[in-house]
mmCIF file of C-alpha atoms in Angstrom:
data_model
loop_
_atom_site.group_PDB
_atom_site.id
_atom_site.type_symbol
_atom_site.label_atom_id
_atom_site.label_comp_id
_atom_site.label_asym_id
_atom_site.label_seq_id
_atom_site.Cartn_x
_atom_site.Cartn_y
_atom_site.Cartn_z
ATOM 1 C CA MET A 1 0.000 0.000 0.000
ATOM 2 C CA THR A 2 1.425 3.397 -0.980
ATOM 3 C CA PRO A 3 1.626 6.273 1.523
ATOM 4 C CA GLN A 4 -1.209 8.061 -0.262
ATOM 5 C CA GLN A 5 -3.345 4.913 -0.087
ATOM 6 C CA LYS A 6 -2.663 4.568 3.660
ATOM 7 C CA ILE A 7 -3.773 8.138 4.273
ATOM 8 C CA THR A 8 -6.833 7.745 2.052
ATOM 9 C CA GLN A 9 -7.805 4.522 3.810
ATOM 10 C CA LEU A 10 -7.631 6.079 7.275
ATOM 11 C CA LEU A 11 -9.443 9.210 6.117
ATOM 12 C CA SER A 12 -12.211 7.072 4.579
ATOM 13 C CA GLN A 13 -12.995 5.775 8.080
ATOM 14 C CA SER A 14 -13.625 9.303 9.354
ATOM 15 C CA GLU A 15 -16.436 11.816 9.086
ATOM 16 C CA SER A 16 -15.529 15.174 7.532
ATOM 17 C CA HIS A 17 -16.838 18.449 8.953
ATOM 18 C CA THR A 18 -16.399 22.135 8.168
ATOM 19 C CA THR A 19 -16.845 25.030 10.585
ATOM 20 C CA ARG A 20 -16.815 28.736 9.702
ATOM 21 C CA HIS A 21 -15.908 31.500 12.118
ATOM 22 C CA ASN A 22 -13.988 34.771 11.754
ATOM 23 C CA ASP A 23 -14.125 34.229 7.977
ATOM 24 C CA VAL A 24 -12.141 30.996 8.352
ATOM 25 C CA ALA A 25 -13.397 27.629 7.124
ATOM 26 C CA LEU A 26 -11.777 24.850 9.148
ATOM 27 C CA SER A 27 -11.482 21.275 7.912
ATOM 28 C CA TRP A 28 -12.187 18.759 10.712
ATOM 29 C CA GLN A 29 -11.976 14.964 10.774
ATOM 30 C CA HIS A 30 -13.827 12.711 13.220
ATOM 31 C CA TRP A 31 -13.178 9.045 13.987
ATOM 32 C CA PRO A 32 -16.075 7.845 16.188
ATOM 33 C CA GLY A 33 -15.116 5.850 19.261
ATOM 34 C CA PRO A 34 -16.875 4.198 22.207
ATOM 35 C CA ASP A 35 -20.127 5.823 23.302
ATOM 36 C CA GLY A 36 -20.115 7.830 26.506
ATOM 37 C CA GLU A 37 -16.405 8.728 26.490
ATOM 38 C CA ARG A 38 -15.093 12.282 26.296
ATOM 39 C CA PRO A 39 -13.917 13.272 22.806
ATOM 40 C CA LEU A 40 -10.173 13.688 22.240
ATOM 41 C CA LEU A 41 -8.963 16.560 20.063
ATOM 42 C CA LEU A 42 -5.520 16.267 18.437
ATOM 43 C CA LEU A 43 -3.764 19.434 17.211
ATOM 44 C CA HIS A 44 -0.940 19.015 14.678
ATOM 45 C CA GLY A 45 2.324 20.904 14.442
ATOM 46 C CA GLY A 46 3.497 23.798 12.290
ATOM 47 C CA PHE A 47 3.664 23.302 8.518
ATOM 48 C CA GLY A 48 1.545 20.188 9.115
ATOM 49 C CA SER A 49 -1.973 18.790 9.016
ATOM 50 C CA TRP A 50 -4.037 16.069 10.674
ATOM 51 C CA THR A 51 -1.680 13.517 9.092
ATOM 52 C CA HIS A 52 0.884 14.228 11.837
ATOM 53 C CA TRP A 53 -1.304 11.851 13.892
ATOM 54 C CA ILE A 54 -1.505 8.975 11.417
ATOM 55 C CA ALA A 55 0.379 6.587 13.734
ATOM 56 C CA ASN A 56 -1.884 7.382 16.685
ATOM 57 C CA ILE A 57 -5.471 7.716 15.483
ATOM 58 C CA PRO A 58 -6.172 3.978 14.937
ATOM 59 C CA VAL A 59 -5.024 3.159 18.484
ATOM 60 C CA LEU A 60 -6.592 6.104 20.311
ATOM 61 C CA GLN A 61 -9.894 5.588 18.470
ATOM 62 C CA LYS A 62 -10.338 2.313 20.357
ATOM 63 C CA HIS A 63 -10.761 4.313 23.559
ATOM 64 C CA ARG A 64 -12.037 7.725 22.510
ATOM 65 C CA SER A 65 -13.903 9.536 19.813
ATOM 66 C CA VAL A 66 -10.984 11.235 18.025
ATOM 67 C CA TRP A 67 -11.180 14.665 16.400
ATOM 68 C CA THR A 68 -8.462 16.279 14.311
ATOM 69 C CA VAL A 69 -8.419 19.615 12.515
ATOM 70 C CA ASP A 70 -6.224 21.336 9.976
ATOM 71 C CA LEU A 71 -5.161 24.587 11.622
ATOM 72 C CA PRO A 72 -5.855 27.845 9.720
ATOM 73 C CA GLY A 73 -3.422 28.410 6.871
ATOM 74 C CA LEU A 74 -2.448 24.728 6.875
ATOM 75 C CA GLY A 75 -3.713 21.523 5.313
ATOM 76 C CA ASN A 76 -7.172 21.893 3.807
ATOM 77 C CA SER A 77 -8.353 24.728 6.050
ATOM 78 C CA ALA A 78 -8.689 28.317 4.841
ATOM 79 C CA ASP A 79 -6.013 30.974 5.279
ATOM 80 C CA MET A 80 -5.410 32.534 8.683
ATOM 81 C CA PRO A 81 -6.603 36.152 8.802
ATOM 82 C CA GLN A 82 -4.976 38.882 10.870
ATOM 83 C CA PRO A 83 -4.148 39.150 13.664
ATOM 84 C CA HIS A 84 -1.713 36.235 13.506
ATOM 85 C CA SER A 85 -1.773 35.682 17.247
ATOM 86 C CA VAL A 86 -2.060 32.574 19.394
ATOM 87 C CA GLU A 87 -5.231 34.009 20.940
ATOM 88 C CA HIS A 88 -6.852 34.418 17.517
ATOM 89 C CA PHE A 89 -5.976 30.850 16.503
ATOM 90 C CA SER A 90 -7.389 29.591 19.790
ATOM 91 C CA SER A 91 -10.596 31.603 19.454
ATOM 92 C CA ILE A 92 -11.301 30.237 15.973
ATOM 93 C CA LEU A 93 -10.687 26.682 17.157
ATOM 94 C CA GLN A 94 -12.833 27.056 20.250
ATOM 95 C CA LYS A 95 -15.797 28.368 18.256
ATOM 96 C CA GLY A 96 -15.478 25.522 15.758
ATOM 97 C CA LEU A 97 -15.156 22.918 18.490
ATOM 98 C CA ASN A 98 -18.252 24.259 20.215
ATOM 99 C CA ASP A 99 -20.189 23.793 16.969
ATOM 100 C CA LEU A 100 -19.127 20.158 16.812
ATOM 101 C CA ILE A 101 -19.320 18.876 20.382
ATOM 102 C CA ALA A 102 -21.589 21.463 22.110
ATOM 103 C CA PRO A 103 -20.360 24.419 24.185
ATOM 104 C CA GLU A 104 -20.893 22.685 27.541
ATOM 105 C CA ALA A 105 -19.330 19.308 26.673
ATOM 106 C CA ASP A 106 -16.075 18.181 28.296
ATOM 107 C CA PHE A 107 -13.149 17.095 26.125
ATOM 108 C CA ASP A 108 -9.495 16.061 26.274
ATOM 109 C CA LEU A 109 -6.762 17.741 24.275
ATOM 110 C CA CYS A 110 -3.420 16.648 22.860
ATOM 111 C CA GLY A 111 -1.143 18.994 20.933
ATOM 112 C CA PHE A 112 2.121 18.632 19.043
ATOM 113 C CA SER A 113 4.681 21.442 18.737
ATOM 114 C CA PHE A 114 2.871 24.510 17.320
ATOM 115 C CA GLY A 115 -0.439 22.725 17.943
ATOM 116 C CA ALA A 116 0.495 22.392 21.624
ATOM 117 C CA LEU A 117 1.142 26.139 21.713
ATOM 118 C CA ILE A 118 -2.302 26.882 20.272
ATOM 119 C CA GLY A 119 -3.763 24.199 22.519
ATOM 120 C CA SER A 120 -2.379 25.883 25.639
ATOM 121 C CA HIS A 121 -4.633 28.892 25.077
ATOM 122 C CA LEU A 122 -7.557 26.707 24.049
ATOM 123 C CA ALA A 123 -7.170 24.676 27.256
ATOM 124 C CA ALA A 124 -6.933 27.839 29.362
ATOM 125 C CA ALA A 125 -10.030 29.362 27.741
ATOM 126 C CA ALA A 126 -12.029 26.134 28.090
ATOM 127 C CA GLY A 127 -11.415 25.942 31.842
ATOM 128 C CA ASP A 128 -12.824 22.853 33.538
ATOM 129 C CA ARG A 129 -14.278 21.596 30.247
ATOM 130 C CA CYS A 130 -10.780 20.554 29.152
ATOM 131 C CA ARG A 131 -10.023 17.629 31.451
ATOM 132 C CA HIS A 132 -6.574 16.544 30.187
ATOM 133 C CA PHE A 133 -3.999 18.517 28.219
ATOM 134 C CA ILE A 134 -1.175 16.379 26.837
ATOM 135 C CA VAL A 135 1.617 18.091 24.917
ATOM 136 C CA CYS A 136 4.379 16.673 22.727
ATOM 137 C CA GLY A 137 7.435 18.824 21.976
ATOM 138 C CA ALA A 138 5.481 22.004 22.674
ATOM 139 C CA ALA A 139 6.579 25.330 21.195
ATOM 140 C CA GLY A 140 6.111 28.663 22.950
ATOM 141 C CA PHE A 141 8.807 28.365 25.657
ATOM 142 C CA GLY A 142 10.658 31.540 24.746
ATOM 143 C CA LYS A 143 14.438 31.301 25.178
ATOM 144 C CA LEU A 144 14.227 27.530 25.672
ATOM 145 C CA HIS A 145 12.960 26.993 22.128
ATOM 146 C CA VAL A 146 15.525 26.259 19.404
ATOM 147 C CA GLN A 147 14.908 27.352 15.819
ATOM 148 C CA VAL A 148 16.309 24.645 13.536
ATOM 149 C CA ASP A 149 17.988 25.548 10.237
ATOM 150 C CA LEU A 150 16.699 23.441 7.355
ATOM 151 C CA LEU A 151 17.280 22.981 3.643
ATOM 152 C CA ARG A 152 14.964 25.019 1.451
ATOM 153 C CA PRO A 153 11.811 22.993 0.669
ATOM 154 C CA PRO A 154 11.541 21.526 -2.836
ATOM 155 C CA LYS A 155 9.906 23.661 -5.510
ATOM 156 C CA ALA A 156 7.372 22.532 -8.088
ATOM 157 C CA GLU A 157 10.135 22.129 -10.663
ATOM 158 C CA THR A 158 12.419 20.116 -8.337
ATOM 159 C CA SER A 159 12.916 16.538 -9.490
ATOM 160 C CA ALA A 160 11.247 13.751 -7.526
ATOM 161 C CA GLN A 161 14.589 12.273 -6.487
ATOM 162 C CA GLU A 162 15.943 15.610 -5.249
ATOM 163 C CA SER A 163 12.665 16.369 -3.443
ATOM 164 C CA ILE A 164 12.892 13.076 -1.561
ATOM 165 C CA SER A 165 16.527 13.797 -0.679
ATOM 166 C CA ILE A 166 15.704 17.278 0.675
ATOM 167 C CA THR A 167 12.678 16.095 2.614
ATOM 168 C CA SER A 168 14.573 13.146 4.093
ATOM 169 C CA SER A 169 17.394 15.430 5.217
ATOM 170 C CA ASN A 170 14.988 17.883 6.859
ATOM 171 C CA LEU A 171 13.164 15.062 8.640
ATOM 172 C CA ARG A 172 16.484 13.866 10.093
ATOM 173 C CA THR A 173 17.436 17.395 11.124
ATOM 174 C CA LEU A 174 14.135 18.538 12.622
ATOM 175 C CA MET A 175 11.740 15.683 13.232
ATOM 176 C CA PHE A 176 13.579 12.453 14.044
ATOM 177 C CA ALA A 177 16.515 11.185 16.082
ATOM 178 C CA GLY A 178 17.072 8.035 14.027
ATOM 179 C CA ASP A 179 17.093 7.095 10.362
ATOM 180 C CA THR A 180 14.590 4.247 10.727
ATOM 181 C CA ALA A 181 11.670 6.654 11.137
ATOM 182 C CA VAL A 182 12.480 8.285 7.796
ATOM 183 C CA ASP A 183 10.284 6.022 5.728
ATOM 184 C CA ASP A 184 8.158 6.451 2.621
ATOM 185 C CA LEU A 185 5.124 7.471 4.672
ATOM 186 C CA SER A 186 6.869 10.163 6.739
ATOM 187 C CA ILE A 187 8.530 11.560 3.596
ATOM 188 C CA TYR A 188 5.186 11.734 1.809
ATOM 189 C CA ILE A 189 3.394 13.317 4.776
ATOM 190 C CA HIS A 190 6.075 15.940 5.349
ATOM 191 C CA GLY A 191 6.352 16.834 1.685
ATOM 192 C CA ASP A 192 2.594 17.010 1.161
ATOM 193 C CA ASN A 193 2.071 19.129 4.274
ATOM 194 C CA LEU A 194 4.754 21.607 3.210
ATOM 195 C CA ALA A 195 3.162 21.918 -0.219
ATOM 196 C CA LEU A 196 -0.166 22.832 1.394
ATOM 197 C CA SER A 197 1.274 25.225 3.998
ATOM 198 C CA ARG A 198 0.439 28.928 3.722
ATOM 199 C CA PHE A 199 1.226 30.034 7.276
ATOM 200 C CA ASN A 200 4.718 30.327 8.756
ATOM 201 C CA SER A 201 4.382 29.510 12.458
ATOM 202 C CA ARG A 202 8.029 30.076 13.396
ATOM 203 C CA ARG A 203 7.572 33.571 14.855
ATOM 204 C CA LEU A 204 4.856 32.370 17.209
ATOM 205 C CA ALA A 205 6.747 29.164 18.029
ATOM 206 C CA ARG A 206 9.762 31.028 19.398
ATOM 207 C CA GLY A 207 7.612 33.297 21.586
ATOM 208 C CA ASP A 208 6.569 32.595 25.171
ATOM 209 C CA ASP A 209 2.811 32.233 24.745
ATOM 210 C CA PHE A 210 2.763 28.680 26.111
ATOM 211 C CA LEU A 211 4.443 29.905 29.291
ATOM 212 C CA ALA A 212 1.898 32.711 29.569
ATOM 213 C CA ALA A 213 -1.008 30.260 29.386
ATOM 214 C CA LEU A 214 0.481 27.599 31.666
ATOM 215 C CA PRO A 215 -0.681 29.030 35.031
ATOM 216 C CA ARG A 216 -4.244 29.399 33.698
ATOM 217 C CA ILE A 217 -4.681 25.781 32.612
ATOM 218 C CA SER A 218 -6.865 23.714 34.939
ATOM 219 C CA ALA A 219 -6.720 20.517 32.834
ATOM 220 C CA LYS A 220 -4.422 17.745 34.053
ATOM 221 C CA LEU A 221 -1.060 18.442 32.439
ATOM 222 C CA CYS A 222 1.235 15.925 30.791
ATOM 223 C CA GLY A 223 4.409 16.749 28.877
ATOM 224 C CA ILE A 224 6.120 14.375 26.447
ATOM 225 C CA TRP A 225 9.491 15.180 24.856
ATOM 226 C CA GLY A 226 11.965 13.113 22.900
ATOM 227 C CA ASP A 227 15.375 13.397 24.539
ATOM 228 C CA GLN A 228 16.839 14.315 21.132
ATOM 229 C CA ASP A 229 14.141 16.811 20.139
ATOM 230 C CA ALA A 230 16.014 19.313 17.946
ATOM 231 C CA THR A 231 13.757 22.173 19.090
ATOM 232 C CA ALA A 232 14.194 21.469 22.806
ATOM 233 C CA GLY A 233 17.745 22.698 23.422
ATOM 234 C CA GLY A 234 19.068 19.583 25.142
ATOM 235 C CA LEU A 235 18.301 17.616 28.280
ATOM 236 C CA GLU A 236 18.867 20.528 30.666
ATOM 237 C CA ALA A 237 16.350 22.659 28.777
ATOM 238 C CA ILE A 238 13.860 19.780 28.754
ATOM 239 C CA ALA A 239 14.350 19.466 32.524
ATOM 240 C CA GLU A 240 13.622 23.198 32.854
ATOM 241 C CA ARG A 241 10.322 22.610 31.090
ATOM 242 C CA GLU A 242 9.475 19.869 33.557
ATOM 243 C CA VAL A 243 10.151 22.295 36.425
ATOM 244 C CA LEU A 244 7.778 24.799 34.827
ATOM 245 C CA PHE A 245 5.099 22.120 34.458
ATOM 246 C CA LYS A 246 5.476 21.049 38.098
ATOM 247 C CA ARG A 247 5.422 24.659 39.258
ATOM 248 C CA ALA A 248 2.092 25.158 37.505
ATOM 249 C CA GLN A 249 0.744 21.777 38.642
ATOM 250 C CA PRO A 250 2.760 19.772 41.192
ATOM 251 C CA GLU A 251 0.936 16.600 40.100
ATOM 252 C CA ALA A 252 1.691 17.130 36.393
ATOM 253 C CA SER A 253 3.142 14.157 34.507
ATOM 254 C CA PHE A 254 6.274 14.482 32.403
ATOM 255 C CA TYR A 255 7.956 11.917 30.140
ATOM 256 C CA VAL A 256 11.259 12.014 28.270
ATOM 257 C CA LEU A 257 11.495 9.348 25.566
ATOM 258 C CA PRO A 258 15.031 8.019 24.978
ATOM 259 C CA GLY A 259 16.445 8.022 21.472
ATOM 260 C CA VAL A 260 13.493 9.996 20.104
ATOM 261 C CA GLY A 261 13.263 13.313 18.264
ATOM 262 C CA HIS A 262 10.647 16.036 17.840
ATOM 263 C CA TRP A 263 7.896 14.090 16.024
ATOM 264 C CA ALA A 264 7.801 11.645 18.922
ATOM 265 C CA MET A 265 4.296 10.336 18.342
ATOM 266 C CA TYR A 266 5.406 9.019 14.940
ATOM 267 C CA GLU A 267 8.961 7.917 15.748
ATOM 268 C CA ASP A 268 7.979 6.152 18.991
ATOM 269 C CA ALA A 269 4.263 5.637 18.402
ATOM 270 C CA ASP A 270 3.874 2.592 20.660
ATOM 271 C CA ASN A 271 5.258 4.324 23.751
ATOM 272 C CA PHE A 272 3.496 7.567 22.958
ATOM 273 C CA ASN A 273 0.123 5.867 22.519
ATOM 274 C CA CYS A 274 0.559 3.947 25.793
ATOM 275 C CA ILE A 275 1.327 7.161 27.685
ATOM 276 C CA VAL A 276 -1.699 8.961 26.231
ATOM 277 C CA GLU A 277 -4.000 6.013 26.952
ATOM 278 C CA ALA A 278 -2.798 5.876 30.573
ATOM 279 C CA GLN A 279 -3.159 9.646 31.017
ATOM 280 C CA LEU A 280 -6.731 9.620 29.736
ATOM 281 C CA LEU A 281 -7.601 6.998 32.335
ATOM 282 C CA SER A 282 -6.152 9.042 35.204
#
């Protein structure tokens, strides 16, 4: 099965939805799960789409109704209007989510990188409705965040072989700690997501908006970082993040995955899925 066929197959098992707020049409995907359980919303990273979660949705769906969304300016959602602020992203998402699961309904939230940054403000605004907030390689930690230099993305006229070479190199530099995770599927996902991207999230990612939201989050916190996350700044900087989590919530959970990079939920999907499943039961 080709990467495109794998994505199409998983997407065919979902229900597609569109919400419109602030002149932004958002593309949502829903994989129904067991009745009576809180829905789980997954927010992808910068320059990405719902496909960042392809290694996790089939497992998490066994326990929860899973929702994903393409963030504004990314994937199949409409462009992000001004202001390009974390608060504006969060507001658009919250209004769309309320259309889909009802304004009073509880939910759980899991965010990756830039999606974790946006999720921090969504979790804070939702208050007690957001019961768990699990983050993977979150951006928005100010001076702790490392901006990674990458090769220029392939252009339309770039040959297929050169495009694969560039994308593979960037995956090794930014997303993964090991070569084994650089497979046909990850190359396809990364390349396709970049081709669809119209919003550069780097300015927001290197800000401190996650830190600003942290004290206002009442959801149970859980942090997950790969110990070789290129954006994290090393083990000491990851440990500083854990201190910040514990300062906000002494009972917060924090996991550092050995031999794993930034896109931890793909590179170490089994461990990641187990952690998320256990957190949602806590």
